[in-house]
Coordinates of C-alpha atoms in Angstrom, one line a residue:
M4 CA 0.0 0.0 0.0
K5 CA 1.4 3.3 -1.1
S6 CA 1.7 5.9 1.6
I7 CA 0.0 9.2 1.4
Q8 CA 2.3 12.2 1.0
R9 CA 1.9 14.8 3.7
I10 CA 2.2 18.4 2.7
S11 CA 3.5 20.9 5.3
V12 CA 1.6 24.2 4.9
I13 CA 2.2 27.5 6.4
V14 CA -1.2 29.3 6.4
A15 CA -1.5 33.1 6.6
V16 CA -5.0 33.8 7.9
L17 CA -6.5 37.2 7.3
S18 CA -7.7 39.0 10.4
L19 CA -11.4 39.7 10.0
V20 CA -13.3 41.3 12.9
L21 CA -17.0 40.8 12.6
S22 CA -18.4 42.4 15.6
G23 CA -20.0 45.5 14.3
T24 CA -17.9 45.5 11.1
A25 CA -18.7 44.5 7.5
F26 CA -17.2 41.9 5.3
A27 CA -14.7 43.4 2.9
N28 CA -14.9 41.4 -0.4
E29 CA -11.6 42.5 -2.0
S30 CA -10.0 39.1 -2.7
A31 CA -11.1 37.1 -5.7
D32 CA -10.3 33.9 -4.0
M33 CA -11.2 33.0 -0.3
A34 CA -8.5 30.3 -0.1
V35 CA -5.1 29.6 -1.3
V36 CA -4.7 26.5 -3.3
I37 CA -1.6 24.5 -2.5
P38 CA -1.0 21.9 -5.0
G39 CA 1.2 18.7 -4.7
S40 CA 1.8 15.6 -6.8
A41 CA -0.1 13.4 -4.2
A42 CA -2.5 15.8 -2.7
M43 CA -4.3 19.1 -3.1
Q44 CA -4.7 21.4 0.0
W45 CA -6.8 24.5 0.5
A46 CA -5.8 27.2 3.0
P47 CA -8.8 29.4 3.7
A48 CA -7.9 33.1 4.0
V49 CA -11.1 33.9 6.1
P50 CA -12.6 32.7 9.4
Y51 CA -15.1 29.9 9.1
E52 CA -17.5 27.8 11.3
S53 CA -17.7 24.8 9.0
M54 CA -16.8 23.9 5.4
S55 CA -17.9 21.3 2.8
L56 CA -15.6 20.1 0.1
R57 CA -16.8 18.1 -3.0
V58 CA -14.4 16.5 -5.5
S59 CA -15.8 14.6 -8.6
G60 CA -13.9 12.9 -11.5
P61 CA -14.1 9.9 -13.7
D62 CA -16.8 7.6 -12.1
V63 CA -16.0 9.0 -8.6
S64 CA -17.7 11.6 -6.3
M65 CA -16.5 12.5 -2.8
E66 CA -17.9 14.8 -0.2
Y67 CA -16.2 16.0 3.1
F68 CA -17.1 18.1 5.9
F69 CA -14.6 20.0 8.2
G70 CA -14.8 22.0 11.3
P71 CA -13.2 25.3 12.0
S72 CA -9.9 23.9 13.0
E73 CA -9.5 21.6 10.0
L74 CA -8.1 22.4 6.7
P75 CA -9.5 20.7 3.6
V76 CA -7.2 18.2 1.7
F77 CA -7.7 15.8 -1.0
S78 CA -5.3 12.9 -1.6
V79 CA -4.9 10.8 -4.9
F80 CA -5.1 7.8 -2.7
D81 CA -8.6 6.5 -1.5
E82 CA -9.2 5.0 1.9
F83 CA -7.9 1.6 0.7
G84 CA -4.7 3.0 -0.6
N85 CA -5.6 2.8 -4.3
V86 CA -4.9 5.7 -6.7
Y87 CA -8.0 7.5 -8.0
P88 CA -8.4 7.0 -11.9
D89 CA -6.6 9.3 -14.3
G90 CA -8.6 12.2 -15.6
T91 CA -9.9 15.6 -14.9
Y92 CA -11.4 16.4 -11.5
S93 CA -13.5 19.3 -10.5
W94 CA -13.7 20.7 -6.9
E95 CA -15.8 23.1 -5.0
F96 CA -15.9 24.0 -1.3
R97 CA -18.2 26.3 0.6
L98 CA -17.6 28.1 3.9
S99 CA -20.1 28.8 6.6
P100 CA -19.0 32.2 7.8
V101 CA -18.1 33.2 11.6
L102 CA -20.9 35.8 12.5
P103 CA -21.2 38.0 15.6
E104 CA -23.5 36.7 18.3
G105 CA -25.9 39.7 17.6
V106 CA -26.4 38.6 13.9
K107 CA -26.9 34.9 14.9
R108 CA -29.6 36.0 17.4
A109 CA -31.2 38.2 14.8
L110 CA -31.3 35.2 12.3
A111 CA -32.7 32.8 14.8
D112 CA -35.4 35.3 15.9
S113 CA -36.4 35.9 12.4
R114 CA -36.7 32.3 11.7
E115 CA -39.1 31.8 14.5
R116 CA -41.1 34.8 13.3
G117 CA -41.2 33.5 9.8
N118 CA -39.7 36.7 8.1
D119 CA -36.2 35.0 7.9
G120 CA -35.8 35.9 4.1
E121 CA -36.2 39.7 4.6
V122 CA -33.8 39.7 7.6
A123 CA -31.1 37.7 5.7
R124 CA -31.4 40.2 2.7
Q125 CA -31.0 43.2 5.0
L126 CA -28.0 41.5 6.7
K127 CA -26.4 40.8 3.4
R128 CA -27.0 44.4 2.1
S129 CA -25.4 45.7 5.3
G130 CA -22.3 43.7 4.7
L131 CA -22.6 41.9 8.1
V132 CA -23.3 38.6 6.2
P133 CA -20.9 38.1 3.2
A134 CA -22.0 37.7 -0.4
E135 CA -22.2 34.1 -1.6
E136 CA -19.2 34.4 -4.0
F137 CA -17.1 35.2 -0.9
L138 CA -17.9 31.8 0.6
V139 CA -17.8 29.6 -2.5
Q140 CA -14.7 28.7 -4.6
S141 CA -14.2 26.0 -7.3
G142 CA -11.6 24.8 -9.7
S143 CA -10.2 21.6 -11.3
F144 CA -7.0 19.5 -11.5
T145 CA -5.9 16.5 -13.5
I146 CA -4.6 13.1 -12.2
A147 CA -2.1 11.7 -14.8
G148 CA -0.1 8.6 -14.1
G149 CA -1.1 8.5 -10.5
S150 CA 0.0 12.2 -9.7
I151 CA -1.6 15.6 -9.8
V152 CA -0.2 17.6 -12.8
D153 CA 1.3 20.9 -12.0
G154 CA -1.6 23.5 -12.3
S155 CA 0.6 26.6 -12.1
L156 CA 1.5 26.6 -15.8
V157 CA -0.8 28.7 -18.1
E158 CA -1.1 28.0 -21.8
E159 CA -0.2 31.1 -23.7
A160 CA -1.0 32.2 -27.1
R161 CA 1.7 31.1 -29.5
R162 CA 2.3 34.3 -31.5
G163 CA 4.8 36.2 -29.4
A164 CA 5.1 36.9 -25.7
P165 CA 2.2 38.2 -23.5
I166 CA 2.1 42.0 -23.3
S167 CA -0.8 42.7 -21.0
V168 CA -3.3 41.1 -18.7
D169 CA -6.7 42.4 -17.9
A170 CA -7.9 43.5 -14.4
P171 CA -8.7 40.6 -12.1
A172 CA -12.4 41.2 -12.8
R173 CA -11.7 40.0 -16.3
S174 CA -9.0 37.5 -15.6
G175 CA -10.5 35.0 -18.1
D176 CA -9.4 37.2 -21.1
G177 CA -5.9 35.8 -20.7
P178 CA -2.7 37.2 -22.2
T179 CA -2.9 39.4 -25.3
P180 CA -0.3 38.2 -28.0
M181 CA 1.9 40.5 -30.2
S182 CA 0.2 40.7 -33.6
A183 CA 0.9 42.2 -36.9
A184 CA -0.7 45.5 -38.1
D185 CA -4.3 45.4 -37.6
Q186 CA -6.8 45.6 -40.6
V187 CA -9.6 48.1 -40.1
F188 CA -12.7 48.0 -42.2
L189 CA -14.9 51.1 -42.2
D190 CA -17.8 49.4 -43.7
D191 CA -19.9 46.3 -43.4
V192 CA -17.9 43.1 -44.0
I193 CA -19.7 40.1 -45.8
V194 CA -18.1 36.8 -46.1
D195 CA -19.7 34.7 -48.9
G196 CA -18.7 31.4 -47.4
S197 CA -17.3 30.3 -44.1
L198 CA -15.2 32.2 -41.7
C199 CA -12.2 31.0 -39.6
A200 CA -10.6 33.1 -36.9
G201 CA -7.7 32.0 -34.7
L202 CA -4.0 31.4 -34.8
D203 CA -4.4 27.9 -36.3
C204 CA -6.6 28.7 -39.3
V205 CA -4.9 27.4 -42.6
N206 CA -5.4 28.2 -46.2
G207 CA -7.9 25.7 -47.6
E208 CA -9.6 25.1 -44.2
N209 CA -12.1 22.3 -44.5
F210 CA -15.2 23.9 -42.9
G211 CA -17.6 21.1 -43.4
F212 CA -20.9 22.5 -42.4
D213 CA -19.4 25.1 -40.1
T214 CA -20.1 28.7 -41.0
I215 CA -17.9 30.3 -38.4
R216 CA -14.9 28.4 -36.9
M217 CA -12.6 29.5 -34.0
K218 CA -9.3 27.6 -34.1
E219 CA -6.4 27.9 -31.8
N220 CA -5.2 26.8 -28.3
N221 CA -7.1 29.4 -26.2
L222 CA -10.6 29.9 -27.4
R223 CA -12.7 32.9 -26.1
L224 CA -15.5 34.9 -27.6
H225 CA -15.9 38.1 -25.8
F226 CA -18.9 40.5 -25.8
D227 CA -17.5 43.9 -24.8
D228 CA -20.3 46.4 -24.2
T229 CA -19.0 50.0 -24.6
S230 CA -22.2 51.7 -23.3
A231 CA -21.0 55.0 -21.7
T232 CA -24.3 56.2 -20.2
A233 CA -24.9 54.9 -16.7
S234 CA -28.6 54.1 -17.4
F235 CA -27.8 51.9 -20.3
P236 CA -26.8 48.2 -19.6
S237 CA -23.0 47.6 -20.1
N238 CA -22.1 44.2 -18.8
D239 CA -19.5 42.3 -20.6
W240 CA -20.1 38.5 -21.4
R241 CA -17.8 35.8 -22.7
L242 CA -18.1 32.3 -24.2
T243 CA -15.1 30.3 -23.0
A244 CA -14.0 26.8 -24.4
N245 CA -11.7 25.0 -21.9
E246 CA -9.4 26.3 -19.2
S247 CA -6.0 27.5 -20.0
D248 CA -4.3 26.2 -16.7
N249 CA -2.3 23.0 -16.9
G250 CA -4.6 20.1 -15.9
G251 CA -7.5 22.4 -16.2
A252 CA -11.0 21.4 -17.1
N253 CA -12.3 20.7 -20.5
K254 CA -15.5 22.6 -20.5
F255 CA -17.6 25.2 -22.1
S256 CA -18.9 28.2 -20.0
I257 CA -20.9 31.4 -20.4
D258 CA -19.0 33.9 -18.3
D259 CA -20.1 37.1 -16.7
A260 CA -16.9 38.8 -17.6
T261 CA -17.6 42.0 -15.7
A262 CA -18.3 40.1 -12.4
G263 CA -15.7 37.4 -13.1
R264 CA -18.2 34.6 -12.7
S265 CA -19.3 31.5 -14.7
P266 CA -23.0 31.0 -14.1
F267 CA -23.3 28.3 -16.8
T268 CA -20.9 25.5 -17.6
I269 CA -20.8 22.2 -19.5
E270 CA -18.1 19.8 -18.9
A271 CA -16.7 17.8 -21.7
G272 CA -18.1 14.3 -21.8
A273 CA -21.4 15.2 -20.3
N274 CA -24.2 12.8 -21.1
A275 CA -26.5 13.3 -24.1
N276 CA -29.5 15.3 -23.2
T277 CA -28.0 16.3 -19.8
L278 CA -30.3 19.3 -20.0
Y279 CA -33.2 19.4 -22.4
V280 CA -35.9 22.0 -22.6
E281 CA -39.0 21.0 -24.6
A282 CA -41.1 23.5 -26.6
D283 CA -43.9 23.4 -23.9
G284 CA -41.2 24.4 -21.3
D285 CA -40.8 21.0 -19.6
V286 CA -37.3 20.4 -18.6
G287 CA -35.6 17.1 -19.0
I288 CA -32.4 16.0 -17.1
K289 CA -30.7 13.2 -18.9
T290 CA -33.8 12.7 -21.1
A291 CA -34.9 14.3 -24.5
N292 CA -38.6 13.5 -23.6
P293 CA -39.6 15.1 -20.5
V294 CA -43.3 14.3 -19.7
V295 CA -43.6 16.7 -16.5
D296 CA -42.3 20.0 -15.7
I297 CA -39.0 18.6 -14.5
H298 CA -38.2 15.1 -15.5
I299 CA -34.9 13.5 -14.1
V300 CA -33.8 10.2 -15.4
E301 CA -30.9 8.2 -13.8
G302 CA -29.7 4.6 -13.9
N303 CA -29.4 4.4 -10.0
T304 CA -31.5 6.4 -7.6
P305 CA -32.3 9.8 -9.2
T306 CA -31.8 12.4 -6.5
L307 CA -32.6 16.0 -5.8
R308 CA -30.4 17.8 -3.2
L309 CA -31.6 20.7 -1.2
E310 CA -28.6 22.4 0.4
Q311 CA -28.5 25.4 2.8
D312 CA -24.9 26.4 2.5
G313 CA -24.6 29.1 5.3
S314 CA -24.1 31.9 2.8
D315 CA -27.2 33.7 4.4
G316 CA -25.8 33.2 7.9
F317 CA -28.1 30.3 8.8
T318 CA -26.6 26.9 10.0
P319 CA -25.8 24.7 7.0
Q320 CA -28.0 21.8 6.3
I321 CA -28.5 19.3 3.5
Y322 CA -31.3 17.1 2.5
D323 CA -31.7 14.6 -0.3
I324 CA -35.0 13.7 -2.0
A325 CA -34.5 10.4 -3.9
A326 CA -36.1 7.3 -5.2
N327 CA -35.3 3.8 -6.5
E328 CA -36.8 0.4 -6.8
A329 CA -36.6 -0.1 -3.0
N330 CA -38.2 3.1 -1.7
F331 CA -38.8 6.8 -2.1
F332 CA -37.0 8.6 0.8
I333 CA -35.7 11.9 2.3
R334 CA -32.2 11.7 3.7
D335 CA -30.7 14.0 6.3
V336 CA -27.2 14.2 4.7
T337 CA -25.9 16.6 7.5
N338 CA -26.7 14.3 10.3
G339 CA -25.3 10.9 9.4
S340 CA -27.4 10.6 6.0
R341 CA -30.2 9.1 8.1
L342 CA -33.4 8.1 6.0
F343 CA -36.1 9.5 8.4
F344 CA -38.9 9.2 5.7
R345 CA -39.3 6.2 3.4
S346 CA -42.2 4.9 1.3
K347 CA -42.1 1.4 -0.4
P348 CA -43.3 1.0 -4.0
G349 CA -46.9 -0.2 -4.0
A350 CA -47.9 1.6 -0.9
P351 CA -51.6 2.1 -0.8
E352 CA -53.3 5.2 -1.8
D353 CA -53.8 8.0 0.8
S354 CA -51.2 5.9 3.2
I355 CA -50.7 9.3 4.7
F356 CA -53.2 12.2 4.1
I357 CA -53.3 15.7 5.7
A358 CA -56.6 17.5 5.5
A359 CA -56.9 21.3 5.2
D360 CA -57.7 21.5 8.9
G361 CA -54.5 19.6 9.9
D362 CA -56.2 16.3 10.6
V363 CA -54.1 13.3 9.6
G364 CA -55.6 10.3 7.9
L365 CA -53.8 7.0 7.6
G366 CA -55.4 5.0 4.9
T367 CA -58.2 7.6 4.3
D368 CA -58.5 10.8 2.5
N369 CA -61.3 11.8 4.7
P370 CA -60.2 11.9 8.3
T371 CA -63.0 11.9 10.7
D372 CA -64.0 15.5 11.7
G373 CA -62.8 16.3 15.1
A374 CA -60.1 13.5 15.2
D375 CA -56.5 14.6 14.8
L376 CA -55.5 11.2 13.7
D377 CA -57.8 8.9 11.9
V378 CA -56.5 5.4 11.1
V379 CA -58.4 3.1 8.5
G380 CA -57.0 -0.3 7.7
N381 CA -57.8 -3.9 7.2
A382 CA -59.8 -5.6 10.0
S383 CA -57.4 -8.7 10.0
V384 CA -54.3 -6.8 10.7
G385 CA -53.1 -4.1 13.2
V386 CA -53.6 -0.7 11.9
F387 CA -52.1 1.2 14.8
Q388 CA -49.1 0.2 16.7
V389 CA -46.3 1.8 18.8
R390 CA -43.1 -0.1 19.4
T391 CA -39.8 0.7 21.1
S392 CA -38.0 -1.4 18.4
D393 CA -38.7 -4.0 15.6
S394 CA -39.4 -6.7 18.4
G395 CA -39.8 -4.5 21.5
T396 CA -42.6 -3.4 23.6
R397 CA -45.7 -2.4 21.9
V398 CA -49.2 -1.0 22.0
S399 CA -51.3 -2.1 19.1
M400 CA -54.9 -1.5 18.0
A401 CA -56.7 -3.0 15.0
A402 CA -60.2 -2.8 13.6
A403 CA -62.3 -5.8 14.1
G404 CA -65.4 -5.4 12.2
T405 CA -68.0 -3.7 14.5
A406 CA -66.4 -5.0 17.7
G407 CA -64.3 -1.8 18.3
F408 CA -60.7 -2.1 18.8
V409 CA -58.7 -5.3 19.3
G410 CA -55.3 -5.9 21.0
T411 CA -52.3 -7.9 20.1
Q412 CA -53.6 -11.3 21.5
S413 CA -56.5 -13.6 20.7
D414 CA -59.7 -11.7 19.8
D415 CA -59.7 -9.4 22.9
P416 CA -60.9 -5.9 22.2
L417 CA -58.2 -4.2 24.1
V418 CA -55.0 -5.5 25.8
F419 CA -52.3 -3.5 27.6
N420 CA -48.9 -5.1 27.8
T421 CA -45.7 -4.1 29.5
N422 CA -42.2 -5.3 28.4
T423 CA -42.7 -8.6 30.5
A424 CA -46.3 -9.6 30.5
E425 CA -49.9 -8.6 29.8
R426 CA -51.3 -6.3 32.5
M427 CA -54.8 -5.3 31.7
R428 CA -57.6 -6.8 29.3
I429 CA -60.9 -5.5 28.3
L430 CA -62.9 -8.5 26.9
S431 CA -65.5 -8.3 24.2
T432 CA -68.1 -9.1 27.0
G433 CA -67.2 -5.9 28.8
Q434 CA -65.3 -7.8 31.5
V435 CA -62.1 -6.2 32.8
S436 CA -59.0 -8.1 34.2
I437 CA -55.9 -6.8 35.6
G438 CA -53.0 -9.2 36.2
C439 CA -54.7 -12.3 34.9
F440 CA -56.3 -13.3 31.6
S441 CA -58.9 -16.1 32.0
S442 CA -61.3 -17.9 34.4
L443 CA -63.1 -14.6 35.1
G444 CA -66.5 -16.5 35.6
S445 CA -69.4 -14.0 36.0
N446 CA -67.2 -11.3 37.5
D447 CA -67.2 -7.9 35.8
F448 CA -63.9 -6.8 37.3
V449 CA -60.9 -8.8 38.4
V450 CA -57.7 -7.7 40.0
S451 CA -55.0 -10.2 40.5
G452 CA -52.7 -9.9 43.6
T453 CA -49.6 -11.5 41.9
Q454 CA -46.6 -9.5 41.1
D455 CA -46.2 -11.2 37.7
A456 CA -49.4 -11.7 35.5
V457 CA -50.8 -15.2 35.3
T458 CA -53.2 -16.8 33.0
D459 CA -55.7 -18.3 35.3
C460 CA -57.4 -15.8 37.6
S461 CA -58.6 -18.6 40.0
S462 CA -55.0 -19.8 40.7
A463 CA -53.7 -16.8 42.4
P464 CA -55.0 -14.2 45.0
A465 CA -57.6 -11.9 43.3
S466 CA -60.4 -9.5 44.1
T467 CA -63.6 -9.4 42.0
L468 CA -66.6 -7.2 41.5
Q469 CA -70.0 -8.0 40.0
A470 CA -72.6 -5.6 38.7
G471 CA -74.9 -4.6 41.5
A472 CA -72.3 -5.3 44.2
T473 CA -71.3 -2.7 46.6
T474 CA -67.9 -4.3 47.7
F475 CA -65.2 -6.5 46.2
T476 CA -65.2 -10.3 46.6
A477 CA -61.7 -11.1 47.5
S478 CA -59.6 -14.3 47.7
S479 CA -59.2 -15.4 51.4
S480 CA -58.2 -19.1 51.2
R481 CA -55.4 -20.5 53.5
L482 CA -53.9 -21.4 50.3
Y483 CA -52.9 -17.8 49.7
K484 CA -51.9 -17.0 53.3
T485 CA -49.1 -17.6 55.8
N486 CA -48.2 -16.5 59.4
L487 CA -51.8 -16.7 60.6
Q488 CA -52.2 -15.4 64.1
P489 CA -55.6 -15.0 65.8
I490 CA -56.4 -11.6 67.3
P491 CA -58.4 -11.7 70.6
A492 CA -61.5 -9.7 70.7
Q493 CA -61.3 -8.6 74.4
G494 CA -61.2 -4.9 74.7
I495 CA -62.1 -4.1 71.2
L496 CA -65.2 -2.1 72.4
D497 CA -63.1 0.2 74.4
K498 CA -60.8 0.8 71.4
I499 CA -63.7 1.5 69.1
A500 CA -65.3 3.8 71.6
A501 CA -62.0 5.8 71.8
I502 CA -62.3 6.6 68.0
D503 CA -64.6 9.5 67.1
V504 CA -66.7 9.6 63.9
Y505 CA -66.8 13.1 62.3
N506 CA -68.7 15.0 59.7
Y507 CA -66.3 16.9 57.5
D508 CA -65.3 18.5 54.2
F509 CA -62.2 17.6 52.2
I510 CA -60.0 20.6 51.5
D511 CA -59.8 19.8 47.9
G512 CA -62.6 17.3 47.5
P513 CA -66.1 16.3 48.6
E514 CA -67.9 18.1 51.4
D515 CA -70.3 16.9 54.0
V516 CA -68.7 13.6 54.5
I517 CA -69.1 11.2 57.5
G518 CA -66.1 9.1 58.5
L519 CA -63.1 8.4 60.6
V520 CA -59.7 10.1 60.8
A521 CA -56.7 8.0 59.9
E522 CA -54.6 9.4 62.7
D523 CA -57.1 8.3 65.4
F524 CA -57.4 4.8 63.9
H525 CA -53.7 4.4 63.6
Q526 CA -53.0 5.6 67.1
V527 CA -55.6 3.1 68.7
F528 CA -54.9 0.1 66.6
G529 CA -51.4 0.6 65.3
K530 CA -52.4 -0.5 61.9
G531 CA -52.0 1.1 58.4
S532 CA -50.7 4.7 58.4
D533 CA -51.6 8.0 59.9
K534 CA -52.7 9.2 56.5
M535 CA -54.5 6.3 54.9
L536 CA -57.4 4.1 56.2
N537 CA -57.7 0.4 55.1
G538 CA -61.4 -0.4 54.8
Q539 CA -60.8 -4.1 55.5
E540 CA -59.1 -3.3 58.8
V541 CA -62.0 -1.1 59.9
Q542 CA -64.3 -3.9 59.0
M543 CA -62.3 -6.4 60.9
A544 CA -62.3 -4.2 64.0
L545 CA -66.1 -4.2 63.8
W546 CA -66.0 -8.0 63.4
L547 CA -64.0 -8.4 66.5
A548 CA -66.5 -5.9 68.3
V549 CA -69.4 -8.4 67.1
Q550 CA -67.3 -11.2 68.5
E551 CA -66.8 -9.4 71.9
L552 CA -70.5 -8.5 72.0
S553 CA -71.5 -12.1 71.2
A554 CA -69.2 -13.4 73.9
S555 CA -70.7 -10.8 76.5
N556 CA -74.2 -11.8 75.3
A557 CA -73.5 -15.6 75.8
E558 CA -72.1 -14.9 79.3
L559 CA -75.3 -12.9 80.1
K560 CA -77.5 -15.7 78.9
R561 CA -75.6 -18.1 81.1
E562 CA -76.2 -15.9 84.0
I563 CA -79.8 -15.3 83.3
E564 CA -80.2 -19.1 83.0
A565 CA -78.5 -19.6 86.3
L566 CA -80.8 -17.0 88.0
K567 CA -83.9 -18.6 86.5
A568 CA -82.8 -22.0 87.7
A569 CA -82.0 -20.6 91.3
S570 CA -85.4 -18.9 91.6
A571 CA -87.3 -22.0 90.5
A572 CA -85.6 -24.2 93.1
P573 CA -87.9 -25.0 96.2

């Protein structure tokens, strides 16, 4: 495996103070390009918060993201140590600017209020947010024989040495060669035939069907508007064929010569019908027969990228909208290329529907009025389910004809599960069970006392309630109890007599209530707590009182019988 050559770079970073000052866009390039035979490196000349670098070439496309302390670099070796294919590569990187905190707050507030576009335009006009051309730079290089060719050489016109170079705003003009005496025509010139212009035109040129031909090693067609009145348009334009730098791109561009930009470029080797505009205005991308307004054709996953690059001061963010035979999806490129939205081919109509009032229908284009979410599906499958994972805890509901909602087990209308067992079930008969699932008998409500849910409600401690009953029926078999200790009834009446019965109002609840006070009962009997009363303990105290009264009554009966017997004796 070949080792990657490391380039030592000394970077001069321009000081740019943004607090209350504007960006001064005086440099044509925002970064210094540092070439090498095994790597290209860029040294940004302005501060930045983040950066993206894209490099594309023969059958390869790479994308990199860098933080403020990182410098972009591209090596001719991939991650496996293999050299990228020979050919011409284009590159582009974009900076997200460092902004004053006040500007960041203004942008964030404007985003919240929904007028972010106007605020961004005002900040850009003020100079507190740099113009986009100050944050974007692009170019090209060539890999030949496994190395990057020297791009510092410029191809010059062959007739003499250069004598002048235009100002930076018109840097694409290139050098002006020495020439013989100009020929000046003071009348119209008509060529009855074809015309060839350029240093390599020859006598007897074979024009074929060409009417005008430009022929030399640097081809440029310049439109120099000499309008002198300020109110008339005077911008200069240029048609450029290929770059003049060594290893530069083979491409055709329409240049804004005055601004020094190339708003339109076609690289050599572009596919047929890369951009096709039909007579009705439909636009085809890689197709000559667009059938809709914009028609994209691609052999593998046609994709539309939406990129917020930070040029308006907002945080950079990238989304892809794409489709293939597996799914239609939206990809959050910035955050790990996660596919947070996907739809499989063949999905039913109205799988997701949003009504004008914001109601959401799943499987219906007419969500029930008043329902924020209306789910319509097949009665034999779950139509609504919440899970922690593919096989994790879930809450599921499904339509079952006219029977209402069914759960995840059997044909029960509603089942509540935890991550370990079923906890609650509402049966189609209206019976409710908690902690057990069957053998409910004629009971309307059953609560199991076991810690883990069981199947048979009759096999574990449980309490039941039937319609018309005023109390629970509770399990009380010795099978479910231990540490049985009888409580004597003697003295129970004195204890009960010590506990007053009150008429009272709850502070935050019912009023005019008759009952006991928990503190009194707890102090006398030592049971429960001083805040809560256990109804069964109160009942058992009364049961003991009945036992004590029964014992006293029996004793009185014995004494009466003894007195009767004594009085009847002779």
